[in-house]
Amino acid sequence: MIHLNLYNNRKRMKKILVIGACGQIGTELVLALRTRFGQDNVVAADVKPEATDALKSGPYKQLDALDKENVRAYIIDNQINEVYLLAALLSATAEKNPDFAWKLNMEGLFTILDLAKEGHIQKIFWPSSIAVFGPTTPRDLTPQYTVMEPTTVYGISKQAGERWCEYYYNKFGVDVRSIRYPGLISYTSLPGGGTTDYAVDIFYNAKKSGKYTSFLNSESALPMMYMEDAIRATIELMEATKEEVKIRSSYNLAGISFTPATLAEAIQKHLPDFTIDYAPDFRQAIADSWPNSIDDSAAANDWHWKLKFDLEAMVKIMLENVDISKLEN
Ligand code: SER
């Protein structure tokens, strides 16, 4: 009897693993999850040998998302019941290394989906992206269900991943949940290799030198979101009941849509001498294939999603908090 109770208690306890924890989303997600579920119940895992300073507050495990046997053994041996799988190459980096991007973005996902199918994991979060859309998608207020013909390696991998998530839910009852993140803006850790990174770089350069050369042209409108909203959305989706989660591919999230020119103007309200110029590179074509703005009414209806940070609030927080010494590291 005592044994049974102990077993039940252990079963009920959340034991969370965040794979790709040292990245832009992972760092803040781990900290938010630790606050909510306890330091020791949230393991940060990344391919890096050691935890970054921000993640030293709790357990860390070096784990390569592609090392299937190690990932399986760690999850099974440590009775992990929830996994956030964030390890991926983003859009710009993936274009430079398509084979590896496809391998990392897909194989890592199958390892986790299969563990859930076998009953080792109860719940999975896997991020998708606005990159699942393409040039034939309606660009304004892009609907949840629409034409999806992504033209980037990253977008193709995210769209395929969405299909597999839904398939594992339908066929095997795997409780997998996902959000199509817009470009994410944060100051805790730098983004790595995305097309939307200009909207973070701009703050570091505004503070450091008062000027910025944008790799997207002045009128490239893209959906973006302040990280605190993105983390809250992620946790709210994961805490929603199974019945509330009606979409098992991935939910649209709108965020705030703006162009580099509009962002520069918002920065100039705080730093009047700030200047911007434009030198579009290969990332312009990627941005041109993505939506200007997103319709996220499904998330609002199903699990009551509501955005908190608008452009002005986000700009103020970023200017107050970006630490330019990070650029030298
Ligand atoms: N922010 C990502 C990128 O630009 C999109 O998911 O690649």
mmCIF file with all atom_site columns, N, CA and C in Angstrom, residues 9 18 44 49 57 80 92 94 210 246 258 267 304 313 327:
data_model
loop_
_atom_site.group_PDB
_atom_site.id
_atom_site.type_symbol
_atom_site.label_atom_id
_atom_site.label_alt_id
_atom_site.label_comp_id
_atom_site.label_asym_id
_atom_site.label_entity_id
_atom_site.label_seq_id
_atom_site.pdbx_PDB_ins_code
_atom_site.Cartn_x
_atom_site.Cartn_y
_atom_site.Cartn_z
_atom_site.occupancy
_atom_site.B_iso_or_equiv
_atom_site.pdbx_formal_charge
_atom_site.auth_seq_id
_atom_site.auth_comp_id
_atom_site.auth_asym_id
_atom_site.auth_atom_id
_atom_site.pdbx_PDB_model_num
ATOM 1  N N  . ASN A 1 9   ? 2.361  9.107  -6.161  1.00 0.00 ? 9   ASN A N  1
ATOM 2  C CA . ASN A 1 9   ? 2.864  10.471 -5.991  1.00 0.00 ? 9   ASN A CA 1
ATOM 3  C C  . ASN A 1 9   ? 3.905  10.797 -7.035  1.00 0.00 ? 9   ASN A C  1
ATOM 4  N N  . VAL A 1 18  ? 13.693 20.276 -20.967 1.00 0.00 ? 18  VAL A N  1
ATOM 5  C CA . VAL A 1 18  ? 13.684 21.252 -22.062 1.00 0.00 ? 18  VAL A CA 1
ATOM 6  C C  . VAL A 1 18  ? 14.929 21.003 -22.909 1.00 0.00 ? 18  VAL A C  1
ATOM 7  N N  . ALA A 1 44  ? 17.268 21.464 -17.706 1.00 0.00 ? 44  ALA A N  1
ATOM 8  C CA . ALA A 1 44  ? 17.668 22.136 -18.940 1.00 0.00 ? 44  ALA A CA 1
ATOM 9  C C  . ALA A 1 44  ? 18.648 21.223 -19.662 1.00 0.00 ? 44  ALA A C  1
ATOM 10 N N  . PRO A 1 49  ? 28.396 21.718 -23.512 1.00 0.00 ? 49  PRO A N  1
ATOM 11 C CA . PRO A 1 49  ? 28.863 20.914 -22.375 1.00 0.00 ? 49  PRO A CA 1
ATOM 12 C C  . PRO A 1 49  ? 28.399 21.445 -21.015 1.00 0.00 ? 49  PRO A C  1
ATOM 13 N N  . SER A 1 57  ? 20.612 27.803 -12.219 1.00 0.00 ? 57  SER A N  1
ATOM 14 C CA . SER A 1 57  ? 19.736 27.708 -11.039 1.00 0.00 ? 57  SER A CA 1
ATOM 15 C C  . SER A 1 57  ? 19.134 26.322 -10.820 1.00 0.00 ? 57  SER A C  1
ATOM 16 N N  . ILE A 1 80  ? 11.113 11.332 -16.919 1.00 0.00 ? 80  ILE A N  1
ATOM 17 C CA . ILE A 1 80  ? 10.661 12.617 -17.452 1.00 0.00 ? 80  ILE A CA 1
ATOM 18 C C  . ILE A 1 80  ? 9.259  12.424 -18.028 1.00 0.00 ? 80  ILE A C  1
ATOM 19 N N  . ALA A 1 92  ? 17.461 31.270 -41.399 1.00 0.00 ? 92  ALA A N  1
ATOM 20 C CA . ALA A 1 92  ? 18.629 31.745 -42.155 1.00 0.00 ? 92  ALA A CA 1
ATOM 21 C C  . ALA A 1 92  ? 19.754 30.716 -42.098 1.00 0.00 ? 92  ALA A C  1
ATOM 22 N N  . ALA A 1 94  ? 19.471 27.533 -41.559 1.00 0.00 ? 94  ALA A N  1
ATOM 23 C CA . ALA A 1 94  ? 19.066 26.309 -42.257 1.00 0.00 ? 94  ALA A CA 1
ATOM 24 C C  . ALA A 1 94  ? 19.321 26.402 -43.764 1.00 0.00 ? 94  ALA A C  1
ATOM 25 N N  . GLY A 1 210 ? 23.957 53.945 -31.842 1.00 0.00 ? 210 GLY A N  1
ATOM 26 C CA . GLY A 1 210 ? 22.939 54.893 -32.290 1.00 0.00 ? 210 GLY A CA 1
ATOM 27 C C  . GLY A 1 210 ? 22.568 54.731 -33.753 1.00 0.00 ? 210 GLY A C  1
ATOM 28 N N  . LYS A 1 246 ? -7.824 21.932 -29.489 1.00 0.00 ? 246 LYS A N  1
ATOM 29 C CA . LYS A 1 246 ? -8.545 21.325 -30.619 1.00 0.00 ? 246 LYS A CA 1
ATOM 30 C C  . LYS A 1 246 ? -7.664 21.191 -31.853 1.00 0.00 ? 246 LYS A C  1
ATOM 31 N N  . PHE A 1 258 ? 4.894  44.684 -37.517 1.00 0.00 ? 258 PHE A N  1
ATOM 32 C CA . PHE A 1 258 ? 5.488  45.982 -37.837 1.00 0.00 ? 258 PHE A CA 1
ATOM 33 C C  . PHE A 1 258 ? 6.606  45.801 -38.864 1.00 0.00 ? 258 PHE A C  1
ATOM 34 N N  . ILE A 1 267 ? 11.697 53.401 -31.763 1.00 0.00 ? 267 ILE A N  1
ATOM 35 C CA . ILE A 1 267 ? 12.956 53.555 -31.008 1.00 0.00 ? 267 ILE A CA 1
ATOM 36 C C  . ILE A 1 267 ? 13.335 55.036 -30.933 1.00 0.00 ? 267 ILE A C  1
ATOM 37 N N  . HIS A 1 304 ? -8.198 30.678 -24.854 1.00 0.00 ? 304 HIS A N  1
ATOM 38 C CA . HIS A 1 304 ? -8.358 32.027 -24.297 1.00 0.00 ? 304 HIS A CA 1
ATOM 39 C C  . HIS A 1 304 ? -7.090 32.875 -24.390 1.00 0.00 ? 304 HIS A C  1
ATOM 40 N N  . ALA A 1 313 ? 5.246  49.104 -25.573 1.00 0.00 ? 313 ALA A N  1
ATOM 41 C CA . ALA A 1 313 ? 5.680  48.456 -24.323 1.00 0.00 ? 313 ALA A CA 1
ATOM 42 C C  . ALA A 1 313 ? 6.940  47.633 -24.572 1.00 0.00 ? 313 ALA A C  1
ATOM 43 N N  . LEU A 1 327 ? 27.119 41.424 -26.848 1.00 0.00 ? 327 LEU A N  1
ATOM 44 C CA . LEU A 1 327 ? 27.553 41.383 -28.248 1.00 0.00 ? 327 LEU A CA 1
ATOM 45 C C  . LEU A 1 327 ? 29.018 40.998 -28.376 1.00 0.00 ? 327 LEU A C  1
#
